[in-house]
Short mmCIF file of C-alpha atoms in Angstrom, two decimals:
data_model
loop_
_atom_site.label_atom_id
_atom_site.label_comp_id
_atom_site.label_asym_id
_atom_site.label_seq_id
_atom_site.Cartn_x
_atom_site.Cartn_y
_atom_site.Cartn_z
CA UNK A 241 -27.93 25.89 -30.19
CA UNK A 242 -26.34 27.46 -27.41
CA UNK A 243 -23.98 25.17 -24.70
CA UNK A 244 -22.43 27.06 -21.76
CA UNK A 245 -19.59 25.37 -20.85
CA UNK A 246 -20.43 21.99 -18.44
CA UNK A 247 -24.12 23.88 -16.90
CA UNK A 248 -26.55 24.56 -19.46
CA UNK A 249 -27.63 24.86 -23.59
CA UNK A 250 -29.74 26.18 -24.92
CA UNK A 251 -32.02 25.03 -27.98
CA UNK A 252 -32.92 27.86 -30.43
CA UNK A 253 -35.94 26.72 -31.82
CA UNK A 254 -37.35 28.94 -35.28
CA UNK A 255 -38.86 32.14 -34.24
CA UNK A 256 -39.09 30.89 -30.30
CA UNK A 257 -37.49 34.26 -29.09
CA UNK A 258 -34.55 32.64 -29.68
CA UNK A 259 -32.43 35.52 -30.84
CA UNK A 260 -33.60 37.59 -27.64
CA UNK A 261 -32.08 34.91 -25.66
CA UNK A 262 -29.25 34.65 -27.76
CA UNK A 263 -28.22 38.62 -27.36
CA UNK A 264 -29.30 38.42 -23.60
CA UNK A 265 -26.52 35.35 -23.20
CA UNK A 266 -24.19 37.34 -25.19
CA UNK A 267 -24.48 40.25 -22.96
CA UNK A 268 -23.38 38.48 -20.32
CA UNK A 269 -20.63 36.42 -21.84
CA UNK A 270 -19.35 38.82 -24.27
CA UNK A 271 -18.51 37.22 -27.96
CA UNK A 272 -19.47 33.64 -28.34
CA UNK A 273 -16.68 31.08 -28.74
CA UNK A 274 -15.34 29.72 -32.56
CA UNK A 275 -18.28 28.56 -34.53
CA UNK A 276 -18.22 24.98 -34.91
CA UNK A 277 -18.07 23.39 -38.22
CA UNK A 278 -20.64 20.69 -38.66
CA UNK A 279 -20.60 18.34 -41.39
CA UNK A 280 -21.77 14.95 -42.50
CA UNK A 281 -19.04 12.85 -42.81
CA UNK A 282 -20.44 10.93 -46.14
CA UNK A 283 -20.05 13.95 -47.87
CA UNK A 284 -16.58 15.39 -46.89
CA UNK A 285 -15.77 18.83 -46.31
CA UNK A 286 -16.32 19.77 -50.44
CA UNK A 287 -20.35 19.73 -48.84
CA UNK A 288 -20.20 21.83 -46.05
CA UNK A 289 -23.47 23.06 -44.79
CA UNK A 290 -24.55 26.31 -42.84
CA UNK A 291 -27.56 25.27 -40.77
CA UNK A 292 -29.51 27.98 -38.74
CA UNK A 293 -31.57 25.52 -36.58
CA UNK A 294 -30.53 21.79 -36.77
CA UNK A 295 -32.69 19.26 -34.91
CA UNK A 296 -31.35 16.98 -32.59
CA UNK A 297 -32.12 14.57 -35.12
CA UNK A 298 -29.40 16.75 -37.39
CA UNK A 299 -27.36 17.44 -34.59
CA UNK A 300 -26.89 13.17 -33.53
CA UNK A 301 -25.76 12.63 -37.38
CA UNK A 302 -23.60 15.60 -37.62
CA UNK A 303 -22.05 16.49 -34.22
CA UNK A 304 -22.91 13.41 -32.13
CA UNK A 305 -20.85 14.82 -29.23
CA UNK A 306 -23.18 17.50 -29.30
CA UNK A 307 -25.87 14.83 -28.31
CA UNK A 308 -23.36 13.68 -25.46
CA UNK A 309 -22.99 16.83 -23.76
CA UNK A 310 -26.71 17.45 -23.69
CA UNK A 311 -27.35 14.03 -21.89
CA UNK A 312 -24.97 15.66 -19.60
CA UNK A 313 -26.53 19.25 -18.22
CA UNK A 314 -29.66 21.33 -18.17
CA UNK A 315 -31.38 21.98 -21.23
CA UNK A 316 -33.58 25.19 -21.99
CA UNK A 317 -35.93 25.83 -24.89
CA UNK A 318 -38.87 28.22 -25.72
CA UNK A 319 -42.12 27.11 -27.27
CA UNK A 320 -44.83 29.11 -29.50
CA UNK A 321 -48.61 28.30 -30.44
CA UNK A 322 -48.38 26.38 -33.63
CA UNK A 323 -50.34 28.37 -35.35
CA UNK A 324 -49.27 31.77 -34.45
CA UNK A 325 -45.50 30.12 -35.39
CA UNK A 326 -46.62 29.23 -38.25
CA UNK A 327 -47.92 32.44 -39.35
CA UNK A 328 -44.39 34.10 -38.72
CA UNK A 329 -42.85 31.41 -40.21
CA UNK A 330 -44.86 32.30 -43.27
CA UNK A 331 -44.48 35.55 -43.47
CA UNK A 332 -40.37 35.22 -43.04
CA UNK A 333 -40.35 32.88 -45.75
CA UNK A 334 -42.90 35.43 -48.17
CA UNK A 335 -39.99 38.27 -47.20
CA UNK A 336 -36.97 36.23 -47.98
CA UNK A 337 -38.17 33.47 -51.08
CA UNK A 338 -41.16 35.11 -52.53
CA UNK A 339 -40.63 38.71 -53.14
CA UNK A 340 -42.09 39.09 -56.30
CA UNK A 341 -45.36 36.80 -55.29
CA UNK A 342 -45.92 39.52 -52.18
CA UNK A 343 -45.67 42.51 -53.79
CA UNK A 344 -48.46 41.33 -56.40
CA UNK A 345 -50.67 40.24 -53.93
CA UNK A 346 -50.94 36.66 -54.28
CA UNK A 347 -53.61 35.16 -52.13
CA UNK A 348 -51.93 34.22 -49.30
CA UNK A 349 -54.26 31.18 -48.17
CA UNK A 350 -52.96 29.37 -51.69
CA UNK A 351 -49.43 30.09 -51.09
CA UNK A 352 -49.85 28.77 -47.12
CA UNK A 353 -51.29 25.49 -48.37
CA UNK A 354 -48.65 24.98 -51.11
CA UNK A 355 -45.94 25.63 -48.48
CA UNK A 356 -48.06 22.92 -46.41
CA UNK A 357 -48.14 20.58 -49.06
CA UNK A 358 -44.59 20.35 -48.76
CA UNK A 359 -44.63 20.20 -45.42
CA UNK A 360 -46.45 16.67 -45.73
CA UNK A 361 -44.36 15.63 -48.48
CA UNK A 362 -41.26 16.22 -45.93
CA UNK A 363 -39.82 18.50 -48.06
CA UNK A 364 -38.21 21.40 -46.21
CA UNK A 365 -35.81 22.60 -49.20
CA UNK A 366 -36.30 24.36 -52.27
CA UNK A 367 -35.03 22.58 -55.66
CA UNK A 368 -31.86 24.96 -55.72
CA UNK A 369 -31.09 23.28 -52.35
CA UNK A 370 -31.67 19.79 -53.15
CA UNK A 371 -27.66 19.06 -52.26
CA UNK A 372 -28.18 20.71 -48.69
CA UNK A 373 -29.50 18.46 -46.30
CA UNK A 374 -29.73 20.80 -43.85
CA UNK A 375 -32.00 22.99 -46.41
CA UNK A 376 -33.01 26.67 -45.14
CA UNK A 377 -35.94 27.97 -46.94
CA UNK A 378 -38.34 25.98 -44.56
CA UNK A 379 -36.60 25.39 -41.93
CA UNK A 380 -38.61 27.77 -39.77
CA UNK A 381 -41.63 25.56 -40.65
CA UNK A 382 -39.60 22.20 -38.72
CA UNK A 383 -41.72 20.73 -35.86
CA UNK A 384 -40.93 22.57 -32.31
CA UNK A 385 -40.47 18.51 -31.54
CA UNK A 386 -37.99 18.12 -33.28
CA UNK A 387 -35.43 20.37 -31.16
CA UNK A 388 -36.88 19.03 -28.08
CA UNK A 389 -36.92 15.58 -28.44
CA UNK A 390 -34.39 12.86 -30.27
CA UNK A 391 -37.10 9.94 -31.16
CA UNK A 392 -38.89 9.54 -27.86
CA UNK A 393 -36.22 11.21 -25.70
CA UNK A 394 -36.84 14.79 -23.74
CA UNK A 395 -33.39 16.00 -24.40
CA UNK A 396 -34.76 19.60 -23.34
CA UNK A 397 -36.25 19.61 -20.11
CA UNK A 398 -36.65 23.39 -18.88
CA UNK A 399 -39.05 24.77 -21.40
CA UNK A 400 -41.05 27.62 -21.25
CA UNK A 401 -43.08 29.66 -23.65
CA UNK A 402 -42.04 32.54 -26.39
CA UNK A 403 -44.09 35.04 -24.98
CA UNK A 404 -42.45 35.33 -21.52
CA UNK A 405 -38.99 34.15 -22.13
CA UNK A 406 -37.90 36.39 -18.65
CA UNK A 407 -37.83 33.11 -16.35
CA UNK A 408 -36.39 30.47 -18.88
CA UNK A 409 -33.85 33.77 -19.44
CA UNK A 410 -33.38 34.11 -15.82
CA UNK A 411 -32.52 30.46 -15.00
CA UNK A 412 -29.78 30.39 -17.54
CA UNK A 413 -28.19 33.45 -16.23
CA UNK A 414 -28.51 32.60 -12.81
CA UNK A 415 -26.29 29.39 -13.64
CA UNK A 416 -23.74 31.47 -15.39
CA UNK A 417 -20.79 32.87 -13.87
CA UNK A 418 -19.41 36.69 -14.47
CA UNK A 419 -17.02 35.27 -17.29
CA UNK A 420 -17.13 31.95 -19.25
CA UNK A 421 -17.16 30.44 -22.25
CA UNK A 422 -20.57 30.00 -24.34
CA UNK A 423 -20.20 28.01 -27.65
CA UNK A 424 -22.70 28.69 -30.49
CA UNK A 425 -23.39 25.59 -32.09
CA UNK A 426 -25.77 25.88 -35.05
CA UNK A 427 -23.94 27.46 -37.59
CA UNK A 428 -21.11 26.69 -39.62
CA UNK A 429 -18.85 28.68 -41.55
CA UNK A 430 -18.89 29.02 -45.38
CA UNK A 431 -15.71 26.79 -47.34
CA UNK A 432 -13.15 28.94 -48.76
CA UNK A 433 -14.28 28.98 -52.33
CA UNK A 434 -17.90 29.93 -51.28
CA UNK A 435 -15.95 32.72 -49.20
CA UNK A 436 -13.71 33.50 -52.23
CA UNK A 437 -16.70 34.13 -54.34
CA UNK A 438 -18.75 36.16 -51.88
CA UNK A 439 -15.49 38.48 -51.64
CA UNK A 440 -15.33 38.76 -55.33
CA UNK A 441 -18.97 39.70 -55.67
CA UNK A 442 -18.55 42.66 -53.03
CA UNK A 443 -16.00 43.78 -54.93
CA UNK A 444 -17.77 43.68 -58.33
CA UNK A 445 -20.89 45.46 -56.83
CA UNK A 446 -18.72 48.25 -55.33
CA UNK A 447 -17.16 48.69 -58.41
CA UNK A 448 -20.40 49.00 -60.38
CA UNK A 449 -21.52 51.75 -57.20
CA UNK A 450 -18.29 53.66 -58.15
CA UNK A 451 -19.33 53.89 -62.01
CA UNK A 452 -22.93 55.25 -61.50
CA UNK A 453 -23.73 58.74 -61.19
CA UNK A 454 -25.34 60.36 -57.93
CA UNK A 455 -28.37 61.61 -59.44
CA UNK A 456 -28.73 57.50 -60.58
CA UNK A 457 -27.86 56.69 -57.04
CA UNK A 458 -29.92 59.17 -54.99
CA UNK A 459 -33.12 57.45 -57.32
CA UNK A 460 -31.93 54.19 -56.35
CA UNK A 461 -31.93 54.90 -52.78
CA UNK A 462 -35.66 56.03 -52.98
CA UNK A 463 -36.29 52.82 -55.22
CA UNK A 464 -35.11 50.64 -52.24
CA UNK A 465 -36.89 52.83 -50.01
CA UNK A 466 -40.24 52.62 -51.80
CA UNK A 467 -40.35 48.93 -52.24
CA UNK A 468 -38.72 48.26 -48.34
CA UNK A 469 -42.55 49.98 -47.72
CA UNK A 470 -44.49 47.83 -50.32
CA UNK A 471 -43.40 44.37 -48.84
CA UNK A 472 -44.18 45.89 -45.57
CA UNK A 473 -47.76 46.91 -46.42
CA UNK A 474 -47.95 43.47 -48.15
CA UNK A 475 -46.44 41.15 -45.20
CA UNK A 476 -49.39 43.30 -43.08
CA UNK A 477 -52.18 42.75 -44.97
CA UNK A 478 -51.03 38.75 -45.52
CA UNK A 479 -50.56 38.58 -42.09
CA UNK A 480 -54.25 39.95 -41.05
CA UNK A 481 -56.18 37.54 -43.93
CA UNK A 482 -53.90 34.21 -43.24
CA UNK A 483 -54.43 35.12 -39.48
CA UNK A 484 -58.19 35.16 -40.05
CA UNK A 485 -58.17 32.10 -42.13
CA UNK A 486 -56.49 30.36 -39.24
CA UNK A 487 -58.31 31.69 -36.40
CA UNK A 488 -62.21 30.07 -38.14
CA UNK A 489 -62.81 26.62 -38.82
CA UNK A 490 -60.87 25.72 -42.42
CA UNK A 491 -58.76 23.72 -44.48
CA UNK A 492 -56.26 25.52 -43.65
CA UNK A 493 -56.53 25.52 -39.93
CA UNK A 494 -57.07 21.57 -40.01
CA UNK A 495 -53.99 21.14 -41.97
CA UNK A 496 -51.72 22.71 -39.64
CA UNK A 497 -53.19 21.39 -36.79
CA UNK A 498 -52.72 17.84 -37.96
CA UNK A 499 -49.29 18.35 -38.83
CA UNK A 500 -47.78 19.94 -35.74
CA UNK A 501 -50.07 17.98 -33.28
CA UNK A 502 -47.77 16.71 -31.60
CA UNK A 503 -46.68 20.58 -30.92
CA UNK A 504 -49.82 21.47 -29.48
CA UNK A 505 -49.45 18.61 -27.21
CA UNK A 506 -45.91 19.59 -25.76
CA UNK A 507 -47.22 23.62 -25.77
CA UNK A 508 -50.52 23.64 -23.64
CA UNK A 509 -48.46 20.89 -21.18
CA UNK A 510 -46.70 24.25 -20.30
CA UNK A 511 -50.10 25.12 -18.76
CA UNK A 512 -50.17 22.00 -16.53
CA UNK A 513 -46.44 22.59 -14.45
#
């Protein structure tokens, strides 16, 4: 989430274009303002969180001032076809949480439903997150709804659609002078232990790079190299049979179109403005 100071925000909704926006705002503004540290104040700062997209369900718990300011200028967001969303979705979340399933070809259709089961179960953290609320692995699976509305209030009321962000872009810059102040809003910084410990495990690998010998190296580099081009060729092929699966009549198709309804609702309204 993106506010410019008293004019505009903007909503960053999981793979929306929102990071185009973001380095197109950024452009213009130069570095974004201090990072704001969210937390919920039942838990205390020990359980800090580092959210990439919170809701504005998320966002009225954690930062309800946040919610305030909203109420108070023009608010952008992009929208995506649900099921082209969640295809990238899928495919981010094969990359980052399920390396070794990818690279030995698991069918893909299986691991889409399982990640749908979940889904339905409103589960949208692994068990390793179970203590963050705001859990990541999933998050790019959330309902575009969810960032645009707060129960039954539009909160964002300029939308447009991921595949021409240019006028949604446009409009924001148009409102923004040469030089202000733009405050990112949806991510908070790590506590000083977790900090502490990232530090220390820099360190350690460094040191271990230091000890190996350049022949051990120069094969590692190829290693890296070689399997960087395996998940590729995997993530392609995954792509074109869970994008086939999705574009015929199936389980599959019915699944997702049941659960982010609501999103196809508020995307093909773009067509009738």
């Amino acid at each position: 989430m993106l506010v410019a100071s008293g004019l505009f925000a903007f909503l960053h909704i999981p793979k929306c274009a929102g990071t185009y926006i973001r380095k197109h705002l950024r452009d213009k503004s130069g570095a974004f303002g201090s990072m704001v540290r969210l937390e919920e104040p039942a838990q205390g700062l020990k359980n800090l969180v580092k959210p990439d997209h919170i809701t504005l369900e998320q966002a009225s718990r954690l930062a309800p001032n946040v919610i305030k300011t909203l109420r108070s200028v023009e608010v952008f967001a992009l929208l995506r076809e649900p099921s082209e969303r969640f295809t990238s979705s899928f495919l981010q979340y094969q990359k980052e949480y399920a390396k070794p399933e990818l690279l030995v070809g698991r069918d893909p259709v299986a691991a889409a439903h399982k990640i749908m089961d979940r889904l339905c179960e409103g589960d949208y953290s692994d068990e390793a997150d179970r203590n963050n609320k705001l859990g990541t692995p999933l998050v790019h699976f959330r309902r575009q709804r969810d960032y645009v509305y707060l129960e039954e209030e539009k909160l964002a009321r300029r939308l447009g659609a991921s595949s021409d962000p240019g006028p949604i872009l446009e409009e924001m810059l148009d409102l923004m002078p040469r030089s202000m102040h733009v405050e990112e809003i949806d991510s908070a910084p790590l506590n000083s232990s977790e900090t502490v410990s990232q530090e220390f495990n820099r360190i350690e690998r460094y040191l271990e790079r230091l000890s190996m010998p350049s022949a051990f190296l120069n094969v590692s580099k190829k290693a890296d190299r070689w399997l960087g081009n395996q998940i590729q060729r995997r993530l392609s092929e995954q792509k074109t049979l869970l994008s086939k699966e999705i574009d015929q009549i199936s389980d599959l198709r019915s699944r997702i179109e049941a659960f982010y309804s609501r999103d196809y609702e508020l995307f093909y309204s773009l067509r009738g403005r």
